[in-house]
Coordinates of C-alpha atoms in Angstrom, one line a residue:
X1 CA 110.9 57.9 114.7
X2 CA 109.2 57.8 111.9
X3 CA 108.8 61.3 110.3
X4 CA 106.2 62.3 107.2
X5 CA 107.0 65.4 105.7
X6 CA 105.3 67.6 102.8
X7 CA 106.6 71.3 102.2
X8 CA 105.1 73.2 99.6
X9 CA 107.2 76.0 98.0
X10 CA 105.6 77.0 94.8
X11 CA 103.6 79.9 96.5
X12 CA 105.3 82.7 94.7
X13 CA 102.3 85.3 95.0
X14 CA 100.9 84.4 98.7
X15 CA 98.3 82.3 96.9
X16 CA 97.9 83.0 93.9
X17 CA 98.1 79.8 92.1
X18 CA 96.0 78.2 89.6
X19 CA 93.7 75.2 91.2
X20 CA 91.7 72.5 89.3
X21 CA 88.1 72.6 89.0
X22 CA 87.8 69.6 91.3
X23 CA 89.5 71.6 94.2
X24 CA 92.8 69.3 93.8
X25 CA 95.6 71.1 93.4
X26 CA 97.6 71.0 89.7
X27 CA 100.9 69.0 89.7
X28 CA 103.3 70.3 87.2
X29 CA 101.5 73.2 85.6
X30 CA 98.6 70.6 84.6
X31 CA 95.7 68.7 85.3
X32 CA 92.6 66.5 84.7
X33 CA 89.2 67.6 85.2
X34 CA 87.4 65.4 87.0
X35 CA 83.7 65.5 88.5
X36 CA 84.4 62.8 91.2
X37 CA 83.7 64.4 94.5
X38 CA 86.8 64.3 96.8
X39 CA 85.7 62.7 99.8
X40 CA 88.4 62.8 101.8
X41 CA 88.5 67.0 101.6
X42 CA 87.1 68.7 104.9
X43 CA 84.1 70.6 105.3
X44 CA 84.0 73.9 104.5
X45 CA 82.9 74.9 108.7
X46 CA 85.3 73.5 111.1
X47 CA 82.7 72.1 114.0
X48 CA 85.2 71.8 117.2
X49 CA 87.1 74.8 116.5
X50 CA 84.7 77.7 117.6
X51 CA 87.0 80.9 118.9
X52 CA 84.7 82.7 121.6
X53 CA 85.4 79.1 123.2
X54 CA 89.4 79.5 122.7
X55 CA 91.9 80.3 125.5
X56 CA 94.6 83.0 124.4
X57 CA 97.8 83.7 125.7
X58 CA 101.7 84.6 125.6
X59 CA 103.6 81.6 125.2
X60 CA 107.2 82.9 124.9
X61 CA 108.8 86.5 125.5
X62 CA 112.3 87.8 124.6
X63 CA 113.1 91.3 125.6
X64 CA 116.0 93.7 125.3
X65 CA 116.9 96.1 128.0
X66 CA 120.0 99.0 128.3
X67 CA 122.4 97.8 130.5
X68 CA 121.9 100.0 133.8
X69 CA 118.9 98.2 134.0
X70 CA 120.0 94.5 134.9
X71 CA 119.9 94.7 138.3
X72 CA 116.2 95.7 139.0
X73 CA 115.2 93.8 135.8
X74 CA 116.9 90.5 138.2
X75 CA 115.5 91.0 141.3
X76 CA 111.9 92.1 139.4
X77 CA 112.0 88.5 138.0
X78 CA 113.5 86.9 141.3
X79 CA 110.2 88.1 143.3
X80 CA 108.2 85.8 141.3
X81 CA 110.6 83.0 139.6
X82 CA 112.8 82.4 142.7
X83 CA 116.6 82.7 143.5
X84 CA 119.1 82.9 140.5
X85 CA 122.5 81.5 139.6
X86 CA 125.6 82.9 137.5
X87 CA 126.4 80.6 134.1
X88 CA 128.1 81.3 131.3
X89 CA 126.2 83.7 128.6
X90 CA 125.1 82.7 125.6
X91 CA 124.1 83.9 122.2
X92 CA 127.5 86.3 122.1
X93 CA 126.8 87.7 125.9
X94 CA 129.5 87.1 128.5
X95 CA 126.8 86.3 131.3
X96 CA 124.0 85.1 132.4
X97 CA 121.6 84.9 135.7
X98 CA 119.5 81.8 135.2
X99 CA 116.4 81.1 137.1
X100 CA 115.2 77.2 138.0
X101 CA 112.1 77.6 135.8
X102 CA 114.2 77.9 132.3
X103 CA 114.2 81.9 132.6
X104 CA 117.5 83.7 132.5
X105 CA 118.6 87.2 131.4
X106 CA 122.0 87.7 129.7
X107 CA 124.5 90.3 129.5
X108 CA 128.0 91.5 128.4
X109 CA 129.4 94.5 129.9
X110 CA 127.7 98.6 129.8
X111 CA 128.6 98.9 126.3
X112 CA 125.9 95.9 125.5
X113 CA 122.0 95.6 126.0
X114 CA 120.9 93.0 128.6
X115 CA 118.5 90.0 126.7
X116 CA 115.7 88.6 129.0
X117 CA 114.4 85.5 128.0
X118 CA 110.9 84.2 129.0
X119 CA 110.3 80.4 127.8
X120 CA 107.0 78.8 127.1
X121 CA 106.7 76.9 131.2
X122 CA 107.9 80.2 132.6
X123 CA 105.4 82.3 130.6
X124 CA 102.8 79.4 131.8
X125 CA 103.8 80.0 135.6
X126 CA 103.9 83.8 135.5
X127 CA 100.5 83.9 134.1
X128 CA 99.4 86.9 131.3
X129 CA 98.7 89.3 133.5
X130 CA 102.0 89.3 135.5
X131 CA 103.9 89.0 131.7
X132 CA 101.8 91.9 131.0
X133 CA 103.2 94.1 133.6
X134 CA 107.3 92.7 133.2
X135 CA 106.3 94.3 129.6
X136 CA 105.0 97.5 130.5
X137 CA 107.9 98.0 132.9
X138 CA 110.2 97.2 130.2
X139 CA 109.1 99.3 127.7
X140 CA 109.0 102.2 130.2
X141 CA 112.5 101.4 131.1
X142 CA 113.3 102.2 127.0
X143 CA 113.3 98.6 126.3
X144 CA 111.9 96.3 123.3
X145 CA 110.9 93.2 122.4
X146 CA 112.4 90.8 119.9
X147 CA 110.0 87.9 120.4
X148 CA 106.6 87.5 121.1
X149 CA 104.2 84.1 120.8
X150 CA 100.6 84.5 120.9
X151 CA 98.9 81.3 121.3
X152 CA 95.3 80.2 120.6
X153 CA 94.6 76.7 122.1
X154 CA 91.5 74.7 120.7
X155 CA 89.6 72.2 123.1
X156 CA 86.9 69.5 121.9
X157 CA 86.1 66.3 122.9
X158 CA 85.3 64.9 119.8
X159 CA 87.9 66.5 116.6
X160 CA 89.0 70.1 116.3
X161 CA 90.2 69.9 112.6
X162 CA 91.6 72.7 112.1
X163 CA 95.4 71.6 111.4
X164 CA 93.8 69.0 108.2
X165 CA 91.9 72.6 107.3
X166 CA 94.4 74.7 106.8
X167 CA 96.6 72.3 105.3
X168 CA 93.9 71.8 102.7
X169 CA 93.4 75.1 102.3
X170 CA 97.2 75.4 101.7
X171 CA 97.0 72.4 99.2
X172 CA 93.9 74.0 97.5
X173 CA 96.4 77.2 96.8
X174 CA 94.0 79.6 99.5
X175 CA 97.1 80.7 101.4
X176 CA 98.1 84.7 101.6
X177 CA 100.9 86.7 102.8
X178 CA 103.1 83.9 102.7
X179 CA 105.2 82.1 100.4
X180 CA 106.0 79.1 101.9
X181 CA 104.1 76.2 104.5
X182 CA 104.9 73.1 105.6
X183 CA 103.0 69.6 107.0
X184 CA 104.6 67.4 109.2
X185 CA 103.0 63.8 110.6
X186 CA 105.8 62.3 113.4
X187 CA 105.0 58.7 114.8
X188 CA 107.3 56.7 117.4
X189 CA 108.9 53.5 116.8
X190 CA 105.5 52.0 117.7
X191 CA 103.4 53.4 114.9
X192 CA 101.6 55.9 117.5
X193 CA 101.2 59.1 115.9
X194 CA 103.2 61.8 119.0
X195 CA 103.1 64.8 116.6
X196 CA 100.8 66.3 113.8
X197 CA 101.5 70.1 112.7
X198 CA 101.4 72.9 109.5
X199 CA 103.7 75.8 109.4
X200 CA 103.3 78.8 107.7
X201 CA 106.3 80.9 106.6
X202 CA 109.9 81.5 107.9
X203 CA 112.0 82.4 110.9
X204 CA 114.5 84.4 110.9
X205 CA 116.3 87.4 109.3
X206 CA 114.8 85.7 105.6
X207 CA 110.6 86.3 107.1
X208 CA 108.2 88.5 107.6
X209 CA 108.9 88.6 111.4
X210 CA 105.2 86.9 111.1
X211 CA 105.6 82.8 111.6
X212 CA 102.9 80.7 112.2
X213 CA 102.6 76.9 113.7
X214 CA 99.0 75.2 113.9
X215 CA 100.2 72.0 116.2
X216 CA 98.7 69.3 118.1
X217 CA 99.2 70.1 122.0
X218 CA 97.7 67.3 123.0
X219 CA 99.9 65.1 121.3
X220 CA 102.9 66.9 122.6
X221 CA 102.1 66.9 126.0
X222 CA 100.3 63.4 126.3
X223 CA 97.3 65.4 127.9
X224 CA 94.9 64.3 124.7
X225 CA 93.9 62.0 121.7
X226 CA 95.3 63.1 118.9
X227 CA 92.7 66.1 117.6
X228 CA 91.2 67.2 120.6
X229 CA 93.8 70.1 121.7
X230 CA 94.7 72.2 118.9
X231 CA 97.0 74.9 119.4
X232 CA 97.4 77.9 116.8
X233 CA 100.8 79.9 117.3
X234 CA 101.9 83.0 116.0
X235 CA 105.5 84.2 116.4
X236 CA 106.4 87.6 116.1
X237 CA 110.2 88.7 115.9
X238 CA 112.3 91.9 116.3
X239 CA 109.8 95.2 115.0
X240 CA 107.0 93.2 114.8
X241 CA 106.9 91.6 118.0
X242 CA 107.7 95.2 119.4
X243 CA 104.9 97.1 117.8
X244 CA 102.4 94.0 118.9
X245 CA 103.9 94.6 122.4
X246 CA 102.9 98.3 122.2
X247 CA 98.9 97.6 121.2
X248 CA 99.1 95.3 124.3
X249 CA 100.1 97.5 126.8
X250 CA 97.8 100.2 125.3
X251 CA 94.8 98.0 124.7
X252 CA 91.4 98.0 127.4
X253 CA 91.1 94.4 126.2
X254 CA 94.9 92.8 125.4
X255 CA 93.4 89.5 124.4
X256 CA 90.7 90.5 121.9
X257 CA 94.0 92.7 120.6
X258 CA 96.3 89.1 120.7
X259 CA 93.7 87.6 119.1
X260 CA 93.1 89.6 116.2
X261 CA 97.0 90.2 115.5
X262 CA 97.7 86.2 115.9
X263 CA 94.9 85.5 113.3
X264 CA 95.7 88.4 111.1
X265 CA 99.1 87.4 110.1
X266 CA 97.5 85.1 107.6
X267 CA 94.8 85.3 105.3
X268 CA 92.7 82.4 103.0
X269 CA 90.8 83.5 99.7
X270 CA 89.5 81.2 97.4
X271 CA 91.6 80.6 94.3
X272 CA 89.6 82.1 91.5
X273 CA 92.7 82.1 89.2
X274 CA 92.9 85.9 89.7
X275 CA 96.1 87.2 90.3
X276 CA 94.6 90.0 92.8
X277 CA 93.8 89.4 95.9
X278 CA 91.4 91.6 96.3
X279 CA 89.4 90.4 93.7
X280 CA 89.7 87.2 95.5
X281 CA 86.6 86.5 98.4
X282 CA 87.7 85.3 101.7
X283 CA 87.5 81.5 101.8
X284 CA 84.1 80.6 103.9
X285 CA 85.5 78.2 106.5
X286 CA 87.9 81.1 107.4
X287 CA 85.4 83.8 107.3
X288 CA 83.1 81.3 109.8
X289 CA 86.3 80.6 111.8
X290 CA 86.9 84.2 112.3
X291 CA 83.7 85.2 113.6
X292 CA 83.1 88.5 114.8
X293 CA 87.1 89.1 114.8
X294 CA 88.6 91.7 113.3
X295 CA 92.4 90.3 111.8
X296 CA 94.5 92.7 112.5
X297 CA 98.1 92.4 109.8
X298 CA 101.5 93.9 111.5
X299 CA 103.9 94.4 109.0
X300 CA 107.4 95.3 109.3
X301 CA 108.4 98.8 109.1
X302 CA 111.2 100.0 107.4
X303 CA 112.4 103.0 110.5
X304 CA 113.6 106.3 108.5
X305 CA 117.3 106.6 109.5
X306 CA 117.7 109.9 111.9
X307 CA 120.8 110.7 113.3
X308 CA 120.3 109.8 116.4
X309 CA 119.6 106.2 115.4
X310 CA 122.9 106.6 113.6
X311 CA 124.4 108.0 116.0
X312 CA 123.5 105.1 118.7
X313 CA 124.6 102.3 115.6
X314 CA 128.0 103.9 115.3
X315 CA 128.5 103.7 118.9
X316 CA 127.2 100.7 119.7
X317 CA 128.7 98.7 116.5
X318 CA 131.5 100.6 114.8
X319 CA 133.7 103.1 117.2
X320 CA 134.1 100.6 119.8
X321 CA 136.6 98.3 117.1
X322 CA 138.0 101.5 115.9
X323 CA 138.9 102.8 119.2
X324 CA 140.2 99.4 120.1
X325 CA 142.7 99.4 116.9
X326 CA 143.8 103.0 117.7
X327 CA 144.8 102.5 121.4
X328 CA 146.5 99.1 120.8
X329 CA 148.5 100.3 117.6
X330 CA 149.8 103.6 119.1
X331 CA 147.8 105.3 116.3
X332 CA 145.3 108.0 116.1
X333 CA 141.3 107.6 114.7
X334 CA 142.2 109.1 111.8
X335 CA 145.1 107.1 110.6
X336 CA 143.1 103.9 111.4
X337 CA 140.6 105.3 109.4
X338 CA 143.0 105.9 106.5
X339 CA 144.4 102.1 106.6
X340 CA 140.4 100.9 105.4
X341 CA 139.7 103.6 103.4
X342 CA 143.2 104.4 101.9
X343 CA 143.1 107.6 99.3
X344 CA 139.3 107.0 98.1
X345 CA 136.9 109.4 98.5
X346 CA 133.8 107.7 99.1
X347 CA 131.5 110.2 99.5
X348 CA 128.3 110.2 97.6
X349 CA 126.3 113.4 95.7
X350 CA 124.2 115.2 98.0
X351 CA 120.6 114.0 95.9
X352 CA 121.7 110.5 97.1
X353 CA 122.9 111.6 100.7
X354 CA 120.9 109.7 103.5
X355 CA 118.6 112.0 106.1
X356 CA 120.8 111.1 108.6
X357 CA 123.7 113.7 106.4
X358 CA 120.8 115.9 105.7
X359 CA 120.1 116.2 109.7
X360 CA 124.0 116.2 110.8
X361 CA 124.0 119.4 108.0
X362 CA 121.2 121.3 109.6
X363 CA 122.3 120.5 113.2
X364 CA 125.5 122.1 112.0
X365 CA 123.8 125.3 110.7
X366 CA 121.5 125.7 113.6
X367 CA 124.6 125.7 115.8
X368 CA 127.6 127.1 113.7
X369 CA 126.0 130.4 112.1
X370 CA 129.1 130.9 109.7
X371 CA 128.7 127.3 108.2
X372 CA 128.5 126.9 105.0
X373 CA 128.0 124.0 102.8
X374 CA 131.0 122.7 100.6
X375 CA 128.9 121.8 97.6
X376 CA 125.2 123.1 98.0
X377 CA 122.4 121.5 96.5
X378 CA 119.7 123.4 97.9
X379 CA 118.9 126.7 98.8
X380 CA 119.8 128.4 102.3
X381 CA 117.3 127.5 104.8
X382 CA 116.4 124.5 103.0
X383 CA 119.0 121.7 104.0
X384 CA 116.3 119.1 105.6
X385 CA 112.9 120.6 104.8
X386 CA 109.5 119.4 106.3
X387 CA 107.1 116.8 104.2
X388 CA 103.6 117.6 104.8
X389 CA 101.4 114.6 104.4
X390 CA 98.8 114.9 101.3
X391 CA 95.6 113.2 100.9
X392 CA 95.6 110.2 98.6
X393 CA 93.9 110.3 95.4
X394 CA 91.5 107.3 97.0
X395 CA 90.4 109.3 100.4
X396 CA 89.3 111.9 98.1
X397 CA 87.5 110.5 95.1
X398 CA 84.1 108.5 94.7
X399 CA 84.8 104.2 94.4
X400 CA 82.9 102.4 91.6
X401 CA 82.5 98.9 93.0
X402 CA 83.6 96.2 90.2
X403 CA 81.7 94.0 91.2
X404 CA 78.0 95.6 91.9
X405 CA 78.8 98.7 90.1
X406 CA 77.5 101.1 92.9
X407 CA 79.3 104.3 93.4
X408 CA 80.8 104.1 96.7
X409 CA 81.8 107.8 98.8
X410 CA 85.2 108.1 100.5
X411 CA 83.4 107.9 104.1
X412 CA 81.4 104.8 102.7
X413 CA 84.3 102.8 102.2
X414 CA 85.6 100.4 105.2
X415 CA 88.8 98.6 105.2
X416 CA 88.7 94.8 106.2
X417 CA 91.2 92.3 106.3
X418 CA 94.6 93.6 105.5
X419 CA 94.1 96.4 103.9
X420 CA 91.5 95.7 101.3
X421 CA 88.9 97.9 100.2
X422 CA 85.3 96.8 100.1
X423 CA 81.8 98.0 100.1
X424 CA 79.5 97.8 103.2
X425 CA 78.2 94.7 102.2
X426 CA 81.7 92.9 102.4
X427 CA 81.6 91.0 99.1
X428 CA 82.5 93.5 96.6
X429 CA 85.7 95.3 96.2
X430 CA 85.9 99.5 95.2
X431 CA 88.0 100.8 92.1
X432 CA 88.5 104.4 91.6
X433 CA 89.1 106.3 88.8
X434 CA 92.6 106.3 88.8
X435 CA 93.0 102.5 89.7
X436 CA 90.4 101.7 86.9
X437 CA 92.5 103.9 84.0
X438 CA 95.6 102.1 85.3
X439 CA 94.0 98.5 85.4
X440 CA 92.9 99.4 81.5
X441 CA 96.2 100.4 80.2
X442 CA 97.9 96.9 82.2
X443 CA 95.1 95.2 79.9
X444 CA 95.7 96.6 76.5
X445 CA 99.7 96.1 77.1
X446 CA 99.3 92.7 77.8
X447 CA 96.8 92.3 74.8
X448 CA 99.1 94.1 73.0
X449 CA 102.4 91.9 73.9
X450 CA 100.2 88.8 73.0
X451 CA 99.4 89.9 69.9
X452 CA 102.7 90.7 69.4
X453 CA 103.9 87.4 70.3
X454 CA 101.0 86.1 68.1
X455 CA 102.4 87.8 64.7
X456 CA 105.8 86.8 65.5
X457 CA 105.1 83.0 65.7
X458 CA 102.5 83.1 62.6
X459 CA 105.8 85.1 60.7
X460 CA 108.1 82.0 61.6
X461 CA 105.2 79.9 60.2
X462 CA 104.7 80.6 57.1
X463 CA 107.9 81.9 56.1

């Protein structure tokens, strides 16, 4: 097989790279203008890719479940899926009970969570609305997701276009909130094409827990020509895919939801050399492709550490080894405790203690009345106080719009797109007060470090 790969890598700010006048993209830093059209570029309005005409689904589901569970998580899937057998586990589990269709659900012992895994074909024969409810059910049974594919599939008889699209849009330095993509053209030992794709971001513990792939079904499966079944995928892993699983569950209209959360991992802006995106207008063919969707960005939340979360991590990942040692060595917790430690004290100032301390320490005064800190750093009464939430200096003061220098009220503004701020009539971009004296002082440091930089070199000149 004969495989054509590009990666691009050089993405450092999500797409905020410098671009040539002629719309091709600068190799090495540089580039000459030219006012030849570039014929071969796509148009600006993708014709077969319309998405009021698109199908939306789930396309893959991994879900983690406490261990009391397995049984009616089994014979829940068994109903619809069929009879299961015992195999070996995998992924670090013990066991497994794997289902005919590719579904199985893997497991260890009570001290480990059970993993339920539901492939592409299995999601296809369960259907969305039956994948719905496995999800609700697990969720109310205290369970999470880890994985969730949304997909988007394209139909037209003539070309879709929307893979060579986006991978000119990625070439033409449009691409946001990632940092890396990648175009792949596979052919067989015949010189037929049997794969054509773009990938946006990464997988695993290095990403986002956003990934996207833009492939062509229709050469995977043999259905269709090359062009005519376009499929865009977005995979969401560990939070991510859980909080997306949430708004499902929740939502009067899941696939509206789906559909503006699969589209909203990624955004396109035209490269206008600015380094802000805001400042940056949405590209047109994405804007057109969008419609009258929403997009919708999940990010990854970093979870503030409580103690019951620490609590449930010690238990689940650290006592169980220490225990082990103990009762196979004849020792107690405390002397195995000693033999990683040794004599250090490692414990940290109380300004850089975690809230989990901060919560074991009130816990303990709530309960033990005659407690008393060993080395107070706060008043009594105060060990964990409350945070309450202020207004920001934005959802109280008037916007003046850069661009048609209207003042804009709070309630005026909307939000669109990730997060950015824009007037009503979606082309301009609001800068208060605060975020104007702050843009002014960046302006005059850097004016003042070039100048700087100037009198330095004229110095080595002309001395």
């Amino acid at each position: 097989m004969n495989l054509n790969t590009q990666t691009s890598t050089d993405n450092p700010t999500g797409g905020n790279a410098e671009r040539s006048p002629s719309g091709i993209p600068a190799v090495g830093g540089s580039y000459e203008p030219s006012t030849v059209p570039d014929s071969t570029c796509p148009p600006s309005v993708i014709r077969g890719a319309k998405l009021h005409d698109a199908e939306i689904g789930i396309d893959w589901l991994r879900l983690i479940l406490p261990y009391n569970y397995l049984q009616d998580i089994a014979d829940k899937l068994k109903d619809d899926l069929g009879m299961y057998f015992s195999k070996p586990g995998m992924w670090g589990y013990r066991e497994r009970y794997q289902y005919a269709c590719g579904a199985f659900v893997t497991f260890t012992d009570k001290y480990r969570e059970v993993c339920i895994e539901l492939p592409g074909d299995t999601c296809h024969q369960l259907g969305n609305e039956k994948l719905l409810d496995i999800m609700t059910w697990v969720f109310e049974h205290f369970g999470r997701a880890t994985r969730l594919d949304i997909s988007v599939d394209f139909r037209c008889d003539d070309t879709v276009g929307l893979i060579d699209r986006v991978h000119q849009a990625c070439m033409d330095r449009e691409l946001c909130r990632f940092r890396k993509w990648g175009y792949i053209d596979e052919y067989g030992a015949d010189g037929a094409p049997s794969g054509h794709s773009v990938q946006l971001g990464r997988r695993g513990k290095n990403g986002s827990g956003r990934y996207i792939r833009i492939y062509d079904k229709g050469l995977q499966t043999g259905d269709a020509e090359r062009g005519q079944w376009e499929r865009w995928e977005t995979e969401f892993s560990d939070e991510v895919a859980s909080q997306v699983c949430m708004r499902l569950i929740e939502s009067d209209d899941w696939k509206l939801d789906a559909c503006a959360r699969a589209l909203g991992a990624v955004d396109f802006r035209e490269n206008t050399g600015s380094k802000s995106l805001d400042r940056r207008p949405i590209a047109e063919w994405w804007d057109n492709l969008l419609d009258n969707i929403k997009p919708v960005l999940v990010k990854l939340k970093r979870q503030k550490t409580t103690l019951d979360r620490y609590t449930n991590w010690l238990r689940r990942s650290v006592l169980p080894s220490l225990h082990t040692m103990a009762k196979q060595s004849g020792q107690d917790l405390q002397e195995v405790l000693r033999y990683f430690t040794g004599d250090v004290n490692l414990s940290k100032p109380m300004e850089k203690a975690s809230a989990a301390v901060w919560e074991y320490l009130n816990e303990l005064a709530n309960t033990k009345p005659a407690f008393v800190m060993a080395e107070p750093w706060r008043r009594p009464g105060e060990i964990f106080p409350e945070q309450t939430p202020r207004p920001t200096f934005a959802q109280t003061t008037d916007g003046v719009c850069v661009v048609c220098h209207q003042t804009i009220k709070p309630e005026d503004q909307i939000v669109r797109y990730g997060g950015t701020n824009q007037c009503k009539c979606r082309s301009c971009v609001i800068e208060t007060p605060e975020d104007k004296a702050k843009r002014k002082a960046r302006e005059q440091a850097q004016r003042g470090a070039k100048e700087n930089q100037s009198n330095k070199q004229f110095n080595l000149t002309y001395m």
